[in-house]
Coordinates of C-alpha atoms and ligand atoms in Angstrom, one line a residue:
M1 CA -51.9 29.2 -35.4
V2 CA -49.7 28.7 -32.4
A3 CA -51.8 31.3 -30.5
M4 CA -54.9 29.2 -31.9
R5 CA -53.8 26.2 -30.4
L6 CA -52.2 27.4 -27.3
A7 CA -55.4 29.1 -27.0
A8 CA -57.3 25.7 -26.9
I9 CA -55.5 23.9 -24.2
P10 CA -58.0 22.9 -21.3
S11 CA -57.7 25.1 -17.9
V12 CA -56.4 23.9 -14.8
D13 CA -59.9 23.7 -13.4
R14 CA -61.4 22.1 -16.1
I15 CA -59.3 19.1 -16.5
L16 CA -59.2 18.8 -12.3
Q17 CA -63.0 18.2 -12.8
D18 CA -62.5 15.2 -15.0
P19 CA -64.1 11.9 -12.6
R20 CA -60.8 10.3 -13.4
L21 CA -59.1 12.2 -11.3
E22 CA -61.1 11.7 -8.0
P23 CA -59.3 8.6 -6.6
A24 CA -55.5 10.6 -7.4
I25 CA -56.6 13.5 -5.5
A26 CA -57.8 11.2 -2.3
R27 CA -54.7 9.6 -2.8
H28 CA -51.9 12.4 -3.5
G29 CA -53.7 15.4 -2.0
R30 CA -54.8 18.2 -4.2
S31 CA -51.9 20.3 -4.3
L32 CA -50.0 17.9 -5.8
V33 CA -51.8 17.2 -8.6
V34 CA -52.4 20.7 -9.3
A35 CA -48.5 20.8 -9.1
E36 CA -48.2 18.6 -11.6
L37 CA -51.1 19.3 -13.4
R38 CA -49.0 23.1 -14.4
L39 CA -45.6 20.9 -14.9
L40 CA -47.6 18.9 -17.3
L41 CA -49.5 21.3 -19.2
D42 CA -46.4 23.8 -19.4
E43 CA -44.6 21.4 -21.1
H44 CA -47.4 21.0 -23.5
R45 CA -47.7 24.4 -24.3
G46 CA -44.1 23.7 -25.2
A47 CA -44.7 21.0 -27.2
L48 CA -46.9 22.6 -28.8
K49 CA -44.9 26.2 -29.9
S50 CA -42.7 23.6 -31.5
G51 CA -45.1 22.3 -33.6
A52 CA -47.0 19.6 -31.6
A53 CA -50.4 18.3 -32.4
P54 CA -52.8 18.9 -29.6
A55 CA -53.8 17.0 -27.4
P56 CA -57.3 16.0 -26.0
A57 CA -58.1 16.4 -22.5
A58 CA -58.1 12.8 -22.2
E59 CA -54.7 12.3 -23.0
L60 CA -53.7 15.4 -20.9
V61 CA -55.4 13.3 -18.0
A62 CA -54.0 10.0 -18.8
A63 CA -49.8 11.4 -19.2
L64 CA -51.1 13.0 -15.4
L65 CA -52.1 9.9 -13.9
A66 CA -49.0 8.5 -15.7
R67 CA -46.8 11.2 -13.5
L68 CA -48.7 11.0 -10.6
Q69 CA -47.9 7.3 -10.2
V70 CA -44.2 7.8 -10.7
C71 CA -44.6 10.5 -8.2
A72 CA -45.2 8.9 -5.7
R73 CA -42.9 5.9 -6.0
P74 CA -40.9 5.6 -3.8
S75 CA -36.7 6.6 -4.6
L76 CA -35.2 3.7 -2.3
R77 CA -37.0 0.7 -3.2
R78 CA -36.7 -3.0 -2.2
V79 CA -34.7 -5.4 -5.5
Y80 CA -33.6 -8.6 -6.2
N81 CA -29.7 -8.5 -5.8
L82 CA -29.2 -11.9 -8.4
T83 CA -25.6 -10.3 -9.2
G84 CA -24.1 -13.5 -7.4
T85 CA -22.3 -10.8 -4.8
V86 CA -23.4 -11.2 -1.4
L87 CA -22.6 -8.2 0.3
H88 CA -23.6 -5.9 -2.5
T89 CA -22.3 -2.3 -1.5
N90 CA -24.9 -0.8 -3.8
L91 CA -26.8 -3.1 -3.3
G92 CA -27.2 -2.0 0.8
R93 CA -24.3 -5.0 1.8
A94 CA -25.7 -6.8 4.8
L95 CA -29.5 -8.1 5.3
L96 CA -30.7 -8.2 9.0
P97 CA -32.9 -10.9 10.7
A98 CA -36.2 -9.8 11.3
E99 CA -35.7 -8.7 14.6
A100 CA -33.4 -6.9 14.7
A101 CA -35.4 -4.9 11.7
Q102 CA -38.1 -4.9 14.2
A103 CA -35.9 -3.5 17.1
A104 CA -35.2 -0.8 15.2
A105 CA -38.5 -0.2 14.2
L106 CA -39.7 0.0 17.8
V107 CA -36.9 2.8 18.9
L108 CA -37.9 4.8 16.3
V109 CA -42.0 5.0 16.6
E110 CA -41.6 5.0 20.7
P111 CA -39.8 6.5 23.3
A112 CA -36.5 4.9 24.0
N113 CA -33.8 4.4 27.1
L114 CA -31.3 5.8 24.6
E115 CA -29.5 8.0 26.8
Y116 CA -31.3 6.7 30.1
D117 CA -30.1 5.0 32.7
L118 CA -33.1 3.1 34.1
E119 CA -31.6 2.0 37.1
R120 CA -31.1 5.2 38.5
G121 CA -32.9 7.1 36.5
E122 CA -30.4 9.8 35.1
R123 CA -28.8 10.1 31.8
G124 CA -26.6 7.5 30.6
E125 CA -24.3 6.4 27.7
R126 CA -25.8 5.1 24.2
D127 CA -23.2 3.6 23.5
A128 CA -23.9 1.3 27.0
H129 CA -26.4 -1.0 25.0
L130 CA -23.8 -2.2 22.8
E131 CA -20.6 -1.9 24.6
A132 CA -21.1 -5.1 27.0
L133 CA -22.0 -7.0 24.2
L134 CA -18.9 -6.1 22.2
C135 CA -16.6 -7.0 25.0
R136 CA -18.3 -10.5 25.9
L137 CA -18.0 -10.8 21.7
T138 CA -14.2 -9.7 21.5
G139 CA -12.8 -9.8 24.7
A140 CA -11.8 -6.3 24.6
E141 CA -11.8 -3.9 27.6
A142 CA -14.2 -1.4 25.6
A143 CA -15.9 -0.3 23.2
I144 CA -17.3 2.3 21.1
A145 CA -20.0 2.7 17.8
V146 CA -20.1 5.1 15.1
N147 CA -21.7 5.9 11.7
N148 CA -19.7 3.6 9.8
N149 CA -15.8 1.9 9.6
A150 CA -14.5 4.7 7.8
G151 CA -16.1 6.9 10.6
A152 CA -14.2 4.6 13.0
V153 CA -11.0 5.1 11.2
L154 CA -11.6 8.8 11.2
L155 CA -12.5 9.4 14.5
A156 CA -9.6 6.3 16.2
L157 CA -6.7 8.6 14.1
H158 CA -8.0 12.5 15.1
A159 CA -8.0 11.7 18.8
L160 CA -5.1 9.6 19.1
A161 CA -2.4 11.2 16.5
H162 CA -3.9 14.4 15.3
G163 CA -1.0 17.4 14.2
R164 CA 1.2 14.0 14.6
E165 CA 3.0 11.2 11.9
V166 CA 1.6 7.9 11.2
P167 CA 3.4 5.0 9.7
V168 CA 1.3 2.5 7.0
S169 CA 3.0 0.1 4.8
R170 CA 3.0 1.0 0.9
G171 CA 1.5 -2.5 0.7
E172 CA -1.7 -1.2 2.9
L173 CA -2.4 2.2 1.5
V174 CA -5.6 0.7 0.0
E175 CA -8.9 2.3 -1.9
I176 CA -12.3 0.9 -0.8
G177 CA -14.1 2.4 -3.5
G178 CA -16.4 5.2 -3.1
S179 CA -14.0 8.0 -1.8
F180 CA -12.3 6.3 1.3
R181 CA -8.6 5.7 0.4
I182 CA -6.4 5.5 3.4
P183 CA -4.1 7.8 2.4
D184 CA -7.1 10.5 2.5
I185 CA -8.6 9.3 5.9
V186 CA -5.4 9.9 7.5
E187 CA -4.8 13.6 6.0
A188 CA -8.9 14.3 6.8
A189 CA -8.3 13.4 10.0
G190 CA -5.2 16.2 10.8
C191 CA -2.2 12.9 10.7
R192 CA 0.5 13.1 8.4
L193 CA 1.3 9.7 6.8
R194 CA 4.1 8.3 7.0
E195 CA 4.7 5.7 4.0
V196 CA 6.8 2.5 5.0
G197 CA 8.6 -0.6 3.0
T198 CA 7.2 -1.5 -0.5
T199 CA 4.4 -2.2 -2.1
N200 CA 5.0 -6.4 -1.9
R201 CA 7.4 -6.1 1.2
T202 CA 7.2 -3.9 4.4
H203 CA 9.6 -5.2 7.1
L204 CA 9.4 -4.4 11.1
R205 CA 13.2 -2.9 10.7
D206 CA 11.1 -0.3 8.3
Y207 CA 8.6 0.7 10.6
E208 CA 11.5 1.2 13.1
K209 CA 13.1 3.4 11.0
A210 CA 10.2 5.4 10.0
I211 CA 9.2 6.1 13.9
G212 CA 9.9 9.1 15.4
P213 CA 9.7 12.1 17.6
Q214 CA 6.6 12.9 15.6
T215 CA 4.7 9.5 15.9
A216 CA 1.6 8.8 17.6
A217 CA 0.3 5.6 16.7
I218 CA 1.0 2.9 14.2
L219 CA -1.8 2.1 12.0
K220 CA -2.7 -0.9 10.3
V221 CA -5.2 -2.1 7.6
H222 CA -6.3 -5.3 6.0
A223 CA -6.0 -5.5 2.3
S224 CA -9.7 -5.9 2.3
N225 CA -10.2 -6.0 -1.4
Y226 CA -7.3 -7.2 -2.8
A227 CA -4.5 -9.8 -2.0
V228 CA -0.7 -9.7 -3.0
V229 CA 0.7 -12.6 -3.6
G230 CA 4.4 -13.9 -4.6
F231 CA 7.1 -12.3 -3.2
T232 CA 5.3 -10.6 -0.5
A233 CA 6.2 -10.0 3.4
A234 CA 4.7 -8.1 6.1
P235 CA 5.9 -8.1 10.4
A236 CA 3.2 -10.0 12.3
E237 CA 0.7 -8.2 14.0
A238 CA 2.2 -9.2 17.5
E239 CA 5.5 -7.6 16.2
L240 CA 3.9 -4.5 15.3
A241 CA 2.2 -4.4 18.6
A242 CA 5.3 -5.1 20.3
L243 CA 7.2 -2.6 19.0
A244 CA 4.6 0.1 19.1
H245 CA 4.5 -0.6 22.9
A246 CA 8.4 -0.3 23.1
R247 CA 7.8 3.5 21.8
G248 CA 5.5 4.1 23.4
L249 CA 3.2 4.5 20.5
A250 CA -0.8 3.1 20.2
F251 CA -1.2 0.1 17.6
V252 CA -4.5 0.3 15.4
N253 CA -5.5 -2.4 13.4
D254 CA -8.3 -1.6 10.3
L255 CA -9.6 -4.8 10.2
G256 CA -12.3 -3.4 7.2
S257 CA -14.8 -6.7 7.2
G258 CA -14.0 -8.4 10.3
S259 CA -15.8 -11.5 11.4
L260 CA -17.0 -12.2 15.3
V261 CA -16.8 -15.7 14.8
D262 CA -14.2 -18.2 12.7
L263 CA -15.9 -18.8 9.1
T264 CA -13.7 -21.6 8.8
R265 CA -16.4 -23.8 10.9
W266 CA -18.7 -23.6 8.2
G267 CA -16.5 -24.3 5.7
L268 CA -15.9 -20.5 4.5
P269 CA -12.6 -19.0 4.1
A270 CA -10.7 -17.6 7.3
E271 CA -11.3 -13.9 7.8
P272 CA -9.2 -11.9 10.3
T273 CA -11.3 -11.5 13.8
P274 CA -11.3 -8.6 16.0
M275 CA -10.4 -10.8 18.8
G276 CA -7.7 -12.5 17.2
S277 CA -5.9 -8.9 16.7
L278 CA -6.9 -7.7 20.1
A279 CA -4.9 -11.0 21.3
A280 CA -1.9 -10.3 19.5
G281 CA -1.7 -6.8 21.3
A282 CA -3.8 -4.4 19.4
D283 CA -4.9 -1.1 20.9
L284 CA -7.7 -0.9 18.7
V285 CA -9.7 -2.8 16.4
T286 CA -12.1 -1.2 13.8
F287 CA -14.6 -3.1 11.5
S288 CA -17.5 -2.7 9.9
G289 CA -21.3 -3.1 11.2
D290 CA -22.8 -4.4 7.9
K291 CA -20.0 -6.5 6.0
L292 CA -19.9 -10.2 7.5
L293 CA -20.7 -9.3 10.8
G294 CA -24.2 -8.9 8.9
G295 CA -25.6 -6.0 11.2
P296 CA -27.0 -2.2 10.4
Q297 CA -24.4 -0.1 8.6
A298 CA -21.6 0.8 11.7
G299 CA -18.2 1.1 12.6
L300 CA -17.0 -0.7 15.3
I301 CA -14.1 0.0 18.0
V302 CA -13.2 -2.7 20.3
G303 CA -9.9 -2.1 22.3
K304 CA -7.9 -0.2 25.5
R305 CA -10.2 1.3 28.0
A306 CA -7.8 4.2 28.3
L307 CA -8.0 5.1 24.5
V308 CA -11.4 4.3 23.8
D309 CA -12.3 6.7 26.5
K310 CA -10.1 9.4 24.9
L311 CA -12.0 8.8 21.6
R312 CA -15.6 9.1 23.7
G313 CA -14.5 12.0 24.5
N314 CA -13.4 13.6 20.8
P315 CA -15.9 16.2 19.5
L316 CA -16.0 13.6 16.0
K317 CA -17.5 10.9 18.3
R318 CA -20.7 13.6 18.2
A319 CA -20.5 14.1 14.7
L320 CA -20.0 10.5 14.1
R321 CA -22.7 8.9 16.3
L322 CA -24.8 5.7 15.6
D323 CA -28.7 6.7 15.8
K324 CA -31.2 4.9 17.9
A325 CA -32.8 2.7 15.1
R326 CA -29.2 0.8 14.5
I327 CA -28.5 0.5 17.9
G328 CA -31.0 -1.3 18.8
A329 CA -30.6 -3.4 15.2
L330 CA -27.0 -3.6 16.1
E331 CA -28.1 -5.4 19.4
S332 CA -30.5 -7.6 18.3
V333 CA -27.8 -8.8 16.0
L334 CA -25.0 -8.8 19.0
R335 CA -27.1 -11.0 20.6
L336 CA -27.2 -13.3 17.9
Y337 CA -23.5 -14.1 18.4
L338 CA -23.9 -15.8 22.1
D339 CA -25.1 -18.9 20.1
P340 CA -23.3 -19.5 17.6
E341 CA -24.5 -22.8 16.6
R342 CA -27.7 -21.2 15.6
L343 CA -25.6 -18.5 13.6
P344 CA -26.3 -19.9 10.2
E345 CA -29.6 -20.3 10.5
R346 CA -30.9 -17.2 12.1
L347 CA -28.4 -14.5 10.6
P348 CA -28.7 -13.5 6.6
T349 CA -25.3 -13.0 5.6
L350 CA -24.3 -16.4 7.2
R351 CA -27.5 -18.6 5.4
L352 CA -27.0 -16.8 2.3
L353 CA -23.2 -17.5 2.1
T354 CA -23.7 -21.0 4.0
R355 CA -26.4 -22.0 1.4
T356 CA -25.4 -25.0 -1.0
V357 CA -25.0 -25.2 -4.5
A358 CA -27.8 -28.4 -4.9
D359 CA -30.4 -25.7 -2.8
I360 CA -29.2 -23.2 -5.4
S361 CA -29.7 -25.2 -7.9
A362 CA -33.0 -26.7 -7.4
L363 CA -34.3 -23.4 -6.7
A364 CA -32.7 -22.5 -10.4
E365 CA -34.3 -25.9 -11.7
R366 CA -37.8 -24.4 -10.4
L367 CA -37.6 -21.0 -11.8
R368 CA -36.6 -22.0 -15.0
P369 CA -40.0 -22.8 -17.1
A370 CA -41.8 -19.6 -15.4
L371 CA -38.0 -17.7 -16.7
H372 CA -38.0 -18.9 -19.9
R373 CA -41.9 -18.3 -20.5
F374 CA -41.2 -14.3 -19.4
C375 CA -38.3 -14.0 -21.7
G376 CA -40.5 -15.8 -25.0
A377 CA -39.4 -17.3 -28.0
Q378 CA -36.0 -17.2 -29.5
T379 CA -34.5 -17.5 -26.1
E380 CA -32.6 -19.5 -24.3
V381 CA -32.7 -19.9 -20.6
S382 CA -30.7 -22.5 -19.0
V383 CA -29.2 -23.8 -15.6
Q384 CA -25.5 -22.9 -15.0
P385 CA -22.6 -23.4 -12.2
C386 CA -21.8 -19.9 -11.6
V387 CA -19.3 -18.2 -8.7
S388 CA -20.6 -16.3 -5.9
Q389 CA -18.3 -13.3 -4.0
V390 CA -18.6 -12.6 -0.3
G391 CA -18.3 -8.4 -1.5
S392 CA -17.4 -5.5 0.1
G393 CA -13.8 -5.9 0.7
S394 CA -14.5 -8.9 2.6
L395 CA -12.5 -12.2 1.2
P396 CA -11.3 -10.6 -2.5
V397 CA -9.5 -13.6 -3.8
D398 CA -12.4 -16.9 -2.6
R399 CA -15.5 -17.8 -4.5
L400 CA -18.1 -19.4 -3.6
P401 CA -20.1 -22.2 -6.0
S402 CA -23.2 -21.3 -6.9
A403 CA -25.8 -21.9 -10.0
A404 CA -27.6 -19.5 -11.7
L405 CA -30.6 -19.1 -14.5
R406 CA -28.4 -17.6 -18.1
I407 CA -30.2 -16.2 -20.6
A408 CA -29.3 -15.5 -24.1
S409 CA -31.6 -14.2 -26.7
A410 CA -31.2 -13.9 -30.0
R411 CA -33.8 -11.3 -30.0
L412 CA -32.3 -9.4 -27.5
K413 CA -28.9 -7.8 -26.4
P414 CA -27.9 -8.6 -22.9
A415 CA -28.2 -5.0 -22.0
A416 CA -31.2 -4.9 -23.0
I417 CA -32.7 -8.0 -20.9
A418 CA -30.8 -6.4 -17.9
Q419 CA -32.7 -3.3 -18.1
A420 CA -36.4 -4.9 -19.1
L421 CA -35.4 -7.0 -15.6
R422 CA -34.9 -3.9 -13.6
A423 CA -38.2 -2.5 -14.5
L424 CA -40.6 -5.4 -13.3
P425 CA -42.1 -3.7 -10.1
I426 CA -39.5 -5.2 -7.9
P427 CA -36.6 -4.6 -9.8
V428 CA -34.2 -7.7 -10.6
I429 CA -30.5 -6.8 -10.6
S430 CA -28.7 -9.2 -12.8
R431 CA -25.1 -9.7 -14.3
V432 CA -24.5 -9.1 -18.0
H433 CA -20.9 -12.2 -18.7
E434 CA -20.1 -13.2 -22.1
D435 CA -23.1 -12.1 -24.2
A436 CA -25.9 -13.5 -21.6
V437 CA -27.6 -12.5 -18.7
W438 CA -26.5 -14.3 -15.1
L439 CA -29.1 -14.6 -12.1
D440 CA -27.0 -16.1 -9.3
L441 CA -29.4 -17.3 -7.1
R442 CA -27.4 -17.6 -4.2
C443 CA -29.4 -14.4 -2.8
L444 CA -33.2 -15.0 -3.7
E445 CA -34.8 -16.3 -1.1
D446 CA -38.4 -15.1 -1.8
E447 CA -39.5 -17.5 -4.3
A448 CA -42.7 -16.9 -4.9
G449 CA -42.6 -13.3 -4.8
F450 CA -39.7 -13.5 -7.9
A451 CA -41.9 -16.0 -9.5
A452 CA -45.6 -14.6 -9.0
Q453 CA -43.5 -11.1 -11.0
L454 CA -42.9 -13.2 -14.0
Q455 CA -46.5 -13.9 -14.1
G456 CA -48.1 -12.4 -16.8
Q457 CA -45.8 -10.6 -18.1
S458 CA -43.0 -11.0 -20.9
L459 CA -39.7 -9.1 -22.0
Ligands
PLP501 C1 -14.5 -1.5 4.1 C2 -13.6 -0.8 4.5 C3 -13.5 0.4 5.1 C4 -15.4 0.8 5.1 O1 -16.0 0.4 6.2 P1 -17.1 1.4 5.8 O2 -17.8 0.5 7.3 O3 -17.7 0.9 4.1 O4 -17.0 3.2 6.0 C5 -12.3 0.9 5.8 N1 -11.6 0.0 5.9 C6 -11.3 -1.4 5.3 C7 -9.9 -1.9 5.3 C8 -12.2 -2.0 4.9 O5 -12.9 -2.7 4.4

């Protein structure tokens, strides 16, 4: 019986002659179509052996076309971030302005003076495209850029303190998420962590006691994704800098996000700046390119020339260096900071963070009918106040008032609604909260595209 059913499976060649496969072969190429067909027939053979009925050739062709569609769909795709977290690490953090993306695209498809001095006609430095701008914007003597801020901290510690001790306050032994934990980074850099003080209170005298002949640098880490409140104490940066310098040590400050402008001028909460840290006496300051700065993924290191030069000559610098596309994008974003007045219009991160509740609520009201139609009967769609957060370990306790579309259904569980929204052509990433699905519209700028994909579809 099984043998007969197996013998009835159409051959690869016969199926390939089906005219409905012609456009698929033209689009995907014959090799991929044949490979997917073989996999499909293998699966079908397996199903027949466990008692399934033989599929007609037409059904196999339809299944093959569906498989090819999935195969051709990119894995990395655009989504709508309606989670209410502006700098969402899992959704790609900061969004670049169009001109920064164009700057990156240009050097990806054309040759560029990446490490070439156009004036002298000889080898140049890839960091030269960023250094002058970073120095101008932060007041630093020198600057370099690497793959990300984790890489920046790793490089700084490896270059300045390999094989030696680094005191860090117990209140600052942070885990950022993923696998970035300060104790692990210190160890990976080949340094010995010297824990100082307590979780809530660390004093200058604790650092003084911890410093010995083995100490190479004092590391301060910005508590970016949590807050220690109540009975707390930590020495001022200027005190730590003075102590480090009196003992001949380097003072390194990992700011995490770090903003290149004072955000309070736009009514946003204050975030420490590299300028402030350098002015307080830090020798090196590290921060991310794709958090509040609003650029591509990068780790920026600014500070004293002698120390930056030491990092530049370290073998890890080569391993962690930034690629030309991101250098192009970062240069473009940094240039926007030369005109800070116009930043909220030109830098997407700041534009989204400064969006008004009135603007977001009006957008929610406009989209509500289309979403309600999409959700269908027994489902309630309402406009509700909500709060957004900055995300990516920036300003952890501050919340931004916003507006959301709230979906509550008597027919479907919130998780099922959220899943259906993720299955749309441009997946919509929402938040499930108190038995409902919430779409915080702060980060929705493509109103037309969002509305268009709801049309003709339903939950
Ligand atoms: C985010 C963060 C990092 C890691 O930065 P990446 O750019 O994600 O590598 C390191 N330190 C602090 C304090 C941070 O907030």
